[in-house]
PDB file of C-alpha atoms and ligand atoms in Angstrom:
ATOM      1  CA  UNK A   1     -52.981   2.914-108.682  1.00  0.00           C
ATOM      2  CA  UNK A   2     -49.893   3.682-108.710  1.00  0.00           C
ATOM      3  CA  UNK A   3     -47.949   6.074-111.382  1.00  0.00           C
ATOM      4  CA  UNK A   4     -44.100   6.791-112.082  1.00  0.00           C
ATOM      5  CA  UNK A   5     -43.553  10.715-112.999  1.00  0.00           C
ATOM      6  CA  UNK A   6     -41.209  12.051-114.152  1.00  0.00           C
ATOM      7  CA  UNK A   7     -41.713  16.116-113.623  1.00  0.00           C
ATOM      8  CA  UNK A   8     -39.905  19.089-115.201  1.00  0.00           C
ATOM      9  CA  UNK A   9     -38.121  20.826-112.051  1.00  0.00           C
ATOM     10  CA  UNK A  10     -36.554  24.683-112.433  1.00  0.00           C
ATOM     11  CA  UNK A  11     -35.837  27.125-110.009  1.00  0.00           C
ATOM     12  CA  UNK A  12     -36.524  29.334-111.957  1.00  0.00           C
ATOM     13  CA  UNK A  13     -36.242  31.408-115.665  1.00  0.00           C
ATOM     14  CA  UNK A  14     -32.041  31.391-115.518  1.00  0.00           C
ATOM     15  CA  UNK A  15     -30.916  27.875-113.998  1.00  0.00           C
ATOM     16  CA  UNK A  16     -31.682  25.273-116.556  1.00  0.00           C
ATOM     17  CA  UNK A  17     -33.902  22.827-115.771  1.00  0.00           C
ATOM     18  CA  UNK A  18     -34.157  18.575-115.514  1.00  0.00           C
ATOM     19  CA  UNK A  19     -36.778  15.576-115.175  1.00  0.00           C
ATOM     20  CA  UNK A  20     -36.857  14.447-111.859  1.00  0.00           C
ATOM     21  CA  UNK A  21     -38.853  11.308-110.877  1.00  0.00           C
ATOM     22  CA  UNK A  22     -41.368  11.194-108.479  1.00  0.00           C
ATOM     23  CA  UNK A  23     -43.266   7.659-107.273  1.00  0.00           C
ATOM     24  CA  UNK A  24     -47.393   8.359-106.639  1.00  0.00           C
ATOM     25  CA  UNK A  25     -49.026   5.616-104.491  1.00  0.00           C
ATOM     26  CA  UNK A  26     -52.575   4.791-103.470  1.00  0.00           C
ATOM     27  CA  UNK A  27     -54.614   7.131-105.977  1.00  0.00           C
ATOM     28  CA  UNK A  28     -57.859   7.197-106.748  1.00  0.00           C
ATOM     29  CA  UNK A  29     -58.924   6.504-110.653  1.00  0.00           C
ATOM     30  CA  UNK A  30     -61.586   9.584-110.078  1.00  0.00           C
ATOM     31  CA  UNK A  31     -58.756  11.439-108.632  1.00  0.00           C
ATOM     32  CA  UNK A  32     -58.035  14.453-111.849  1.00  0.00           C
ATOM     33  CA  UNK A  33     -54.865  14.994-112.487  1.00  0.00           C
ATOM     34  CA  UNK A  34     -54.299  18.278-110.578  1.00  0.00           C
ATOM     35  CA  UNK A  35     -55.217  16.492-107.308  1.00  0.00           C
ATOM     36  CA  UNK A  36     -52.971  13.827-107.867  1.00  0.00           C
ATOM     37  CA  UNK A  37     -49.887  16.748-108.241  1.00  0.00           C
ATOM     38  CA  UNK A  38     -52.096  17.708-105.325  1.00  0.00           C
ATOM     39  CA  UNK A  39     -50.558  14.305-103.015  1.00  0.00           C
ATOM     40  CA  UNK A  40     -47.100  14.393-104.810  1.00  0.00           C
ATOM     41  CA  UNK A  41     -46.859  17.981-103.375  1.00  0.00           C
ATOM     42  CA  UNK A  42     -47.963  17.059 -99.622  1.00  0.00           C
ATOM     43  CA  UNK A  43     -45.484  14.089 -99.627  1.00  0.00           C
ATOM     44  CA  UNK A  44     -42.814  16.686-100.314  1.00  0.00           C
ATOM     45  CA  UNK A  45     -43.624  19.257 -98.412  1.00  0.00           C
ATOM     46  CA  UNK A  46     -43.893  16.296 -95.676  1.00  0.00           C
ATOM     47  CA  UNK A  47     -40.311  15.622 -95.942  1.00  0.00           C
ATOM     48  CA  UNK A  48     -39.375  18.755 -96.305  1.00  0.00           C
ATOM     49  CA  UNK A  49     -38.232  19.084 -99.465  1.00  0.00           C
ATOM     50  CA  UNK A  50     -40.009  21.883-102.231  1.00  0.00           C
ATOM     51  CA  UNK A  51     -43.356  21.301-103.517  1.00  0.00           C
ATOM     52  CA  UNK A  52     -43.919  21.292-107.256  1.00  0.00           C
ATOM     53  CA  UNK A  53     -45.282  23.923-108.688  1.00  0.00           C
ATOM     54  CA  UNK A  54     -47.882  24.781-111.105  1.00  0.00           C
ATOM     55  CA  UNK A  55     -50.700  26.570-112.215  1.00  0.00           C
ATOM     56  CA  UNK A  56     -54.346  26.224-111.387  1.00  0.00           C
ATOM     57  CA  UNK A  57     -57.597  28.150-110.432  1.00  0.00           C
ATOM     58  CA  UNK A  58     -61.443  27.112-111.634  1.00  0.00           C
ATOM     59  CA  UNK A  59     -60.030  23.071-112.408  1.00  0.00           C
ATOM     60  CA  UNK A  60     -63.136  23.366-113.572  1.00  0.00           C
ATOM     61  CA  UNK A  61     -62.278  23.959-117.233  1.00  0.00           C
ATOM     62  CA  UNK A  62     -63.071  27.921-117.818  1.00  0.00           C
ATOM     63  CA  UNK A  63     -60.023  29.732-116.766  1.00  0.00           C
ATOM     64  CA  UNK A  64     -57.115  28.732-118.796  1.00  0.00           C
ATOM     65  CA  UNK A  65     -54.824  28.378-115.694  1.00  0.00           C
ATOM     66  CA  UNK A  66     -53.779  24.746-115.627  1.00  0.00           C
ATOM     67  CA  UNK A  67     -50.551  24.582-118.020  1.00  0.00           C
ATOM     68  CA  UNK A  68     -48.937  21.143-118.260  1.00  0.00           C
ATOM     69  CA  UNK A  69     -47.681  19.203-120.796  1.00  0.00           C
ATOM     70  CA  UNK A  70     -48.533  15.253-120.300  1.00  0.00           C
ATOM     71  CA  UNK A  71     -46.807  12.511-122.342  1.00  0.00           C
ATOM     72  CA  UNK A  72     -45.656  14.870-124.808  1.00  0.00           C
ATOM     73  CA  UNK A  73     -49.527  16.230-125.137  1.00  0.00           C
ATOM     74  CA  UNK A  74     -50.693  19.673-124.252  1.00  0.00           C
ATOM     75  CA  UNK A  75     -53.139  19.401-121.735  1.00  0.00           C
ATOM     76  CA  UNK A  76     -53.054  15.419-121.928  1.00  0.00           C
ATOM     77  CA  UNK A  77     -54.094  12.817-123.651  1.00  0.00           C
ATOM     78  CA  UNK A  78     -57.963  13.547-123.799  1.00  0.00           C
ATOM     79  CA  UNK A  79     -59.530  15.474-126.771  1.00  0.00           C
ATOM     80  CA  UNK A  80     -61.117  18.687-125.288  1.00  0.00           C
ATOM     81  CA  UNK A  81     -60.426  18.459-122.059  1.00  0.00           C
ATOM     82  CA  UNK A  82     -58.227  20.915-119.985  1.00  0.00           C
ATOM     83  CA  UNK A  83     -55.877  18.792-117.821  1.00  0.00           C
ATOM     84  CA  UNK A  84     -57.481  20.139-114.407  1.00  0.00           C
ATOM     85  CA  UNK A  85     -60.519  17.861-116.251  1.00  0.00           C
ATOM     86  CA  UNK A  86     -58.185  15.177-116.771  1.00  0.00           C
ATOM     87  CA  UNK A  87     -58.993  11.917-114.699  1.00  0.00           C
ATOM     88  CA  UNK A  88     -56.231   9.034-113.472  1.00  0.00           C
ATOM     89  CA  UNK A  89     -58.821   6.727-114.418  1.00  0.00           C
ATOM     90  CA  UNK A  90     -57.321   7.327-118.293  1.00  0.00           C
ATOM     91  CA  UNK A  91     -53.884   6.312-117.385  1.00  0.00           C
ATOM     92  CA  UNK A  92     -53.256   2.521-116.890  1.00  0.00           C
ATOM     93  CA  UNK A  93     -52.010   1.400-113.434  1.00  0.00           C
ATOM     94  CA  UNK A  94     -48.244   1.385-113.048  1.00  0.00           C
ATOM     95  CA  UNK A  95     -47.919   3.905-115.628  1.00  0.00           C
ATOM     96  CA  UNK A  96     -44.952   5.965-116.632  1.00  0.00           C
ATOM     97  CA  UNK A  97     -45.784   9.869-117.063  1.00  0.00           C
ATOM     98  CA  UNK A  98     -43.967  12.529-117.907  1.00  0.00           C
ATOM     99  CA  UNK A  99     -45.023  16.309-116.953  1.00  0.00           C
ATOM    100  CA  UNK A 100     -43.283  18.804-118.922  1.00  0.00           C
ATOM    101  CA  UNK A 101     -44.246  22.953-118.755  1.00  0.00           C
ATOM    102  CA  UNK A 102     -45.589  24.547-122.112  1.00  0.00           C
ATOM    103  CA  UNK A 103     -42.027  25.127-124.495  1.00  0.00           C
ATOM    104  CA  UNK A 104     -42.474  28.640-126.139  1.00  0.00           C
ATOM    105  CA  UNK A 105     -40.004  31.051-126.321  1.00  0.00           C
ATOM    106  CA  UNK A 106     -42.738  33.885-125.570  1.00  0.00           C
ATOM    107  CA  UNK A 107     -43.867  31.604-122.381  1.00  0.00           C
ATOM    108  CA  UNK A 108     -40.687  31.890-120.632  1.00  0.00           C
ATOM    109  CA  UNK A 109     -40.586  28.850-117.516  1.00  0.00           C
ATOM    110  CA  UNK A 110     -40.933  30.952-114.365  1.00  0.00           C
ATOM    111  CA  UNK A 111     -40.114  27.922-112.085  1.00  0.00           C
ATOM    112  CA  UNK A 112     -41.328  24.036-112.766  1.00  0.00           C
ATOM    113  CA  UNK A 113     -44.604  23.619-114.054  1.00  0.00           C
ATOM    114  CA  UNK A 114     -45.157  27.592-114.209  1.00  0.00           C
ATOM    115  CA  UNK A 115     -44.815  29.654-117.478  1.00  0.00           C
ATOM    116  CA  UNK A 116     -45.202  33.056-117.697  1.00  0.00           C
ATOM    117  CA  UNK A 117     -48.206  33.848-120.146  1.00  0.00           C
ATOM    118  CA  UNK A 118     -48.445  37.401-119.659  1.00  0.00           C
ATOM    119  CA  UNK A 119     -47.490  38.191-123.893  1.00  0.00           C
ATOM    120  CA  UNK A 120     -51.562  36.801-123.916  1.00  0.00           C
ATOM    121  CA  UNK A 121     -52.462  39.873-121.628  1.00  0.00           C
ATOM    122  CA  UNK A 122     -50.489  42.088-123.624  1.00  0.00           C
ATOM    123  CA  UNK A 123     -52.386  40.753-127.072  1.00  0.00           C
ATOM    124  CA  UNK A 124     -55.373  41.691-125.302  1.00  0.00           C
ATOM    125  CA  UNK A 125     -54.687  44.815-124.252  1.00  0.00           C
ATOM    126  CA  UNK A 126     -53.520  45.927-128.122  1.00  0.00           C
ATOM    127  CA  UNK A 127     -57.493  45.658-128.974  1.00  0.00           C
ATOM    128  CA  UNK A 128     -59.186  42.646-127.362  1.00  0.00           C
ATOM    129  CA  UNK A 129     -61.966  44.697-126.003  1.00  0.00           C
ATOM    130  CA  UNK A 130     -64.638  47.146-127.374  1.00  0.00           C
ATOM    131  CA  UNK A 131     -64.255  50.450-126.373  1.00  0.00           C
ATOM    132  CA  UNK A 132     -67.525  51.885-125.487  1.00  0.00           C
ATOM    133  CA  UNK A 133     -68.837  52.994-121.884  1.00  0.00           C
ATOM    134  CA  UNK A 134     -70.686  49.967-121.099  1.00  0.00           C
ATOM    135  CA  UNK A 135     -72.390  51.303-118.471  1.00  0.00           C
ATOM    136  CA  UNK A 136     -75.554  48.985-116.930  1.00  0.00           C
ATOM    137  CA  UNK A 137     -76.357  45.904-118.946  1.00  0.00           C
ATOM    138  CA  UNK A 138     -78.607  46.705-122.538  1.00  0.00           C
ATOM    139  CA  UNK A 139     -81.770  45.436-122.844  1.00  0.00           C
ATOM    140  CA  UNK A 140     -81.612  42.055-124.760  1.00  0.00           C
ATOM    141  CA  UNK A 141     -83.292  42.732-127.863  1.00  0.00           C
ATOM    142  CA  UNK A 142     -81.873  46.356-128.366  1.00  0.00           C
ATOM    143  CA  UNK A 143     -79.267  44.847-131.017  1.00  0.00           C
ATOM    144  CA  UNK A 144     -80.366  42.198-133.136  1.00  0.00           C
ATOM    145  CA  UNK A 145     -77.593  39.534-133.499  1.00  0.00           C
ATOM    146  CA  UNK A 146     -78.827  36.563-136.632  1.00  0.00           C
ATOM    147  CA  UNK A 147     -78.953  33.402-135.056  1.00  0.00           C
ATOM    148  CA  UNK A 148     -75.982  32.010-137.127  1.00  0.00           C
ATOM    149  CA  UNK A 149     -73.008  35.019-136.432  1.00  0.00           C
ATOM    150  CA  UNK A 150     -73.997  35.451-132.621  1.00  0.00           C
ATOM    151  CA  UNK A 151     -73.464  31.553-132.360  1.00  0.00           C
ATOM    152  CA  UNK A 152     -70.398  31.230-134.609  1.00  0.00           C
ATOM    153  CA  UNK A 153     -69.489  34.540-131.904  1.00  0.00           C
ATOM    154  CA  UNK A 154     -69.799  31.897-128.995  1.00  0.00           C
ATOM    155  CA  UNK A 155     -67.754  29.269-130.069  1.00  0.00           C
ATOM    156  CA  UNK A 156     -64.787  31.558-130.875  1.00  0.00           C
ATOM    157  CA  UNK A 157     -65.410  33.328-127.430  1.00  0.00           C
ATOM    158  CA  UNK A 158     -65.285  29.881-126.004  1.00  0.00           C
ATOM    159  CA  UNK A 159     -61.775  30.577-125.910  1.00  0.00           C
ATOM    160  CA  UNK A 160     -60.117  30.199-122.478  1.00  0.00           C
ATOM    161  CA  UNK A 161     -56.102  31.637-122.957  1.00  0.00           C
ATOM    162  CA  UNK A 162     -55.041  28.344-122.194  1.00  0.00           C
ATOM    163  CA  UNK A 163     -51.658  28.777-124.233  1.00  0.00           C
ATOM    164  CA  UNK A 164     -52.253  24.728-125.356  1.00  0.00           C
ATOM    165  CA  UNK A 165     -52.716  25.890-129.031  1.00  0.00           C
ATOM    166  CA  UNK A 166     -48.805  27.799-128.775  1.00  0.00           C
ATOM    167  CA  UNK A 167     -47.618  24.878-127.001  1.00  0.00           C
ATOM    168  CA  UNK A 168     -48.511  22.558-129.222  1.00  0.00           C
ATOM    169  CA  UNK A 169     -47.711  24.484-132.345  1.00  0.00           C
ATOM    170  CA  UNK A 170     -43.765  23.490-133.589  1.00  0.00           C
ATOM    171  CA  UNK A 171     -43.628  27.397-134.482  1.00  0.00           C
ATOM    172  CA  UNK A 172     -45.104  28.440-131.245  1.00  0.00           C
ATOM    173  CA  UNK A 173     -47.847  30.144-132.889  1.00  0.00           C
ATOM    174  CA  UNK A 174     -50.201  32.043-131.214  1.00  0.00           C
ATOM    175  CA  UNK A 175     -52.587  32.611-134.202  1.00  0.00           C
ATOM    176  CA  UNK A 176     -55.569  30.176-132.972  1.00  0.00           C
ATOM    177  CA  UNK A 177     -55.907  32.510-129.686  1.00  0.00           C
ATOM    178  CA  UNK A 178     -55.583  35.262-131.591  1.00  0.00           C
ATOM    179  CA  UNK A 179     -57.895  34.486-134.417  1.00  0.00           C
ATOM    180  CA  UNK A 180     -60.489  33.389-131.692  1.00  0.00           C
ATOM    181  CA  UNK A 181     -60.442  36.861-130.065  1.00  0.00           C
ATOM    182  CA  UNK A 182     -60.558  39.091-133.422  1.00  0.00           C
ATOM    183  CA  UNK A 183     -63.271  36.632-134.645  1.00  0.00           C
ATOM    184  CA  UNK A 184     -65.276  36.741-131.506  1.00  0.00           C
ATOM    185  CA  UNK A 185     -65.413  40.746-131.570  1.00  0.00           C
ATOM    186  CA  UNK A 186     -65.625  41.138-135.963  1.00  0.00           C
ATOM    187  CA  UNK A 187     -68.662  38.957-136.069  1.00  0.00           C
ATOM    188  CA  UNK A 188     -70.980  40.365-133.534  1.00  0.00           C
ATOM    189  CA  UNK A 189     -72.218  44.375-134.592  1.00  0.00           C
ATOM    190  CA  UNK A 190     -70.841  45.916-131.139  1.00  0.00           C
ATOM    191  CA  UNK A 191     -67.456  45.356-132.454  1.00  0.00           C
ATOM    192  CA  UNK A 192     -67.616  46.188-135.583  1.00  0.00           C
ATOM    193  CA  UNK A 193     -66.648  49.823-135.543  1.00  0.00           C
ATOM    194  CA  UNK A 194     -63.372  49.035-134.415  1.00  0.00           C
ATOM    195  CA  UNK A 195     -62.520  45.879-136.528  1.00  0.00           C
ATOM    196  CA  UNK A 196     -59.964  47.004-138.774  1.00  0.00           C
ATOM    197  CA  UNK A 197     -57.821  48.951-135.665  1.00  0.00           C
ATOM    198  CA  UNK A 198     -57.877  46.005-133.923  1.00  0.00           C
ATOM    199  CA  UNK A 199     -56.703  43.594-135.901  1.00  0.00           C
ATOM    200  CA  UNK A 200     -54.021  45.307-137.107  1.00  0.00           C
ATOM    201  CA  UNK A 201     -53.010  46.400-133.248  1.00  0.00           C
ATOM    202  CA  UNK A 202     -53.476  42.374-132.654  1.00  0.00           C
ATOM    203  CA  UNK A 203     -51.404  40.833-134.617  1.00  0.00           C
ATOM    204  CA  UNK A 204     -49.056  43.605-135.127  1.00  0.00           C
ATOM    205  CA  UNK A 205     -48.524  43.021-130.766  1.00  0.00           C
ATOM    206  CA  UNK A 206     -48.869  39.032-131.621  1.00  0.00           C
ATOM    207  CA  UNK A 207     -45.615  38.944-133.789  1.00  0.00           C
ATOM    208  CA  UNK A 208     -43.684  41.673-131.477  1.00  0.00           C
ATOM    209  CA  UNK A 209     -43.915  39.251-128.699  1.00  0.00           C
ATOM    210  CA  UNK A 210     -42.173  36.695-130.715  1.00  0.00           C
ATOM    211  CA  UNK A 211     -44.693  33.953-131.662  1.00  0.00           C
ATOM    212  CA  UNK A 212     -44.052  32.385-134.812  1.00  0.00           C
ATOM    213  CA  UNK A 213     -45.830  32.207-137.921  1.00  0.00           C
ATOM    214  CA  UNK A 214     -48.768  30.114-138.673  1.00  0.00           C
ATOM    215  CA  UNK A 215     -47.838  27.432-141.053  1.00  0.00           C
ATOM    216  CA  UNK A 216     -51.511  25.254-141.110  1.00  0.00           C
ATOM    217  CA  UNK A 217     -49.978  22.384-139.452  1.00  0.00           C
ATOM    218  CA  UNK A 218     -53.357  21.832-137.059  1.00  0.00           C
ATOM    219  CA  UNK A 219     -51.598  21.042-134.192  1.00  0.00           C
ATOM    220  CA  UNK A 220     -53.655  24.023-132.207  1.00  0.00           C
ATOM    221  CA  UNK A 221     -56.967  22.785-133.229  1.00  0.00           C
ATOM    222  CA  UNK A 222     -56.131  19.220-132.079  1.00  0.00           C
ATOM    223  CA  UNK A 223     -54.750  19.894-128.218  1.00  0.00           C
ATOM    224  CA  UNK A 224     -57.271  22.633-128.116  1.00  0.00           C
ATOM    225  CA  UNK A 225     -59.611  22.115-124.968  1.00  0.00           C
ATOM    226  CA  UNK A 226     -62.628  24.266-126.171  1.00  0.00           C
ATOM    227  CA  UNK A 227     -62.429  22.874-130.243  1.00  0.00           C
ATOM    228  CA  UNK A 228     -61.253  26.388-131.585  1.00  0.00           C
ATOM    229  CA  UNK A 229     -61.935  25.395-135.212  1.00  0.00           C
ATOM    230  CA  UNK A 230     -59.497  26.392-137.611  1.00  0.00           C
ATOM    231  CA  UNK A 231     -61.482  28.415-139.819  1.00  0.00           C
ATOM    232  CA  UNK A 232     -61.533  31.546-137.225  1.00  0.00           C
ATOM    233  CA  UNK A 233     -57.397  31.694-138.368  1.00  0.00           C
ATOM    234  CA  UNK A 234     -58.732  32.416-142.190  1.00  0.00           C
ATOM    235  CA  UNK A 235     -61.390  34.992-140.568  1.00  0.00           C
ATOM    236  CA  UNK A 236     -57.714  36.484-138.985  1.00  0.00           C
ATOM    237  CA  UNK A 237     -56.474  36.746-141.804  1.00  0.00           C
ATOM    238  CA  UNK A 238     -59.249  38.169-144.207  1.00  0.00           C
ATOM    239  CA  UNK A 239     -59.453  40.302-141.068  1.00  0.00           C
ATOM    240  CA  UNK A 240     -56.080  41.879-141.107  1.00  0.00           C
ATOM    241  CA  UNK A 241     -55.688  42.198-145.110  1.00  0.00           C
ATOM    242  CA  UNK A 242     -58.731  43.665-144.540  1.00  0.00           C
ATOM    243  CA  UNK A 243     -57.064  45.642-141.862  1.00  0.00           C
ATOM    244  CA  UNK A 244     -54.189  46.800-144.554  1.00  0.00           C
ATOM    245  CA  UNK A 245     -56.202  48.442-146.665  1.00  0.00           C
ATOM    246  CA  UNK A 246     -59.590  50.045-144.604  1.00  0.00           C
ATOM    247  CA  UNK A 247     -57.879  51.171-141.108  1.00  0.00           C
ATOM    248  CA  UNK A 248     -53.517  51.841-141.712  1.00  0.00           C
ATOM    249  CA  UNK A 249     -54.880  53.816-145.377  1.00  0.00           C
ATOM    250  CA  UNK A 250     -57.787  56.032-143.254  1.00  0.00           C
TER     251      UNK A 250
HETATM  252  S1  SF4 B 301     -57.683  28.617-128.877  1.00  0.00           S
HETATM  253 FE1  SF4 B 301     -58.111  26.828-127.829  1.00  0.00          FE
HETATM  254  S2  SF4 B 301     -55.592  25.975-126.755  1.00  0.00           S
HETATM  255 FE2  SF4 B 301     -55.616  28.367-127.801  1.00  0.00          FE
HETATM  256  S3  SF4 B 301     -55.974  29.609-125.995  1.00  0.00           S
HETATM  257 FE3  SF4 B 301     -58.120  29.669-126.669  1.00  0.00          FE
HETATM  258  S4  SF4 B 301     -58.685  27.790-125.577  1.00  0.00           S
HETATM  259 FE4  SF4 B 301     -56.590  27.689-125.529  1.00  0.00          FE
HETATM  260  S1  FES B 302     -57.659  25.728-113.765  1.00  0.00           S
HETATM  261 FE1  FES B 302     -59.429  26.141-114.904  1.00  0.00          FE
HETATM  262  S2  FES B 302     -59.347  25.944-116.774  1.00  0.00           S
HETATM  263 FE2  FES B 302     -57.721  24.427-115.203  1.00  0.00          FE
END
């Protein structure tokens, strides 16, 4: 199959970018979207041109590195699918496709389709952990966890930190990402002792990074490749409210 591509090219953070047209020929419908970009890049390199910069690592939907807006949708048109797991069979032969980076002020473009997502790292560093000396792996049943809580914690832990929720939100809110991390730890007994300090610190860091407020639009949940539920945002708000009473007043 053949595709007509309009791809965002930007030399660096301080230089304006633009959409550039490319043609990709003789593609297999079984190729992933990133493999198609690899083919385009091989052609560019063969012609002595600068290849298109884009992020990827696992290409299995688990690391959260891939970050493309395809035809205006973060991670592309396939629901609950990272762009590395999106295959060309979901597009028509001869289709015109636009490819852009995440667009959000806290995620500045570094080059072409690569954005700086270190704001997420700083939110995690503010409190997304349990401060104990973990030592060796504990005996699995040493701390009993009710089944429903472990299931809900695992649902939240599925967040891969890709940032699609921010890219899709008109407010560039990171609420779904931060809520997933706060929920994951707040629901488990191991996360309980630092629950208030964690919620307070992570929400304040999220605000300091310049992410916008959540106004319950739901685009984040719609594009999330791990189908993280908006209900975690409700839990984050409850945790933060609790923290402002318990932690700051302690
Ligand atoms: S909540 Fe979903 S979209 Fe947002 S960072 Fe986590 S996995 Fe990605
Ligand atoms: S490259 Fe790892 S999730 Fe896409």
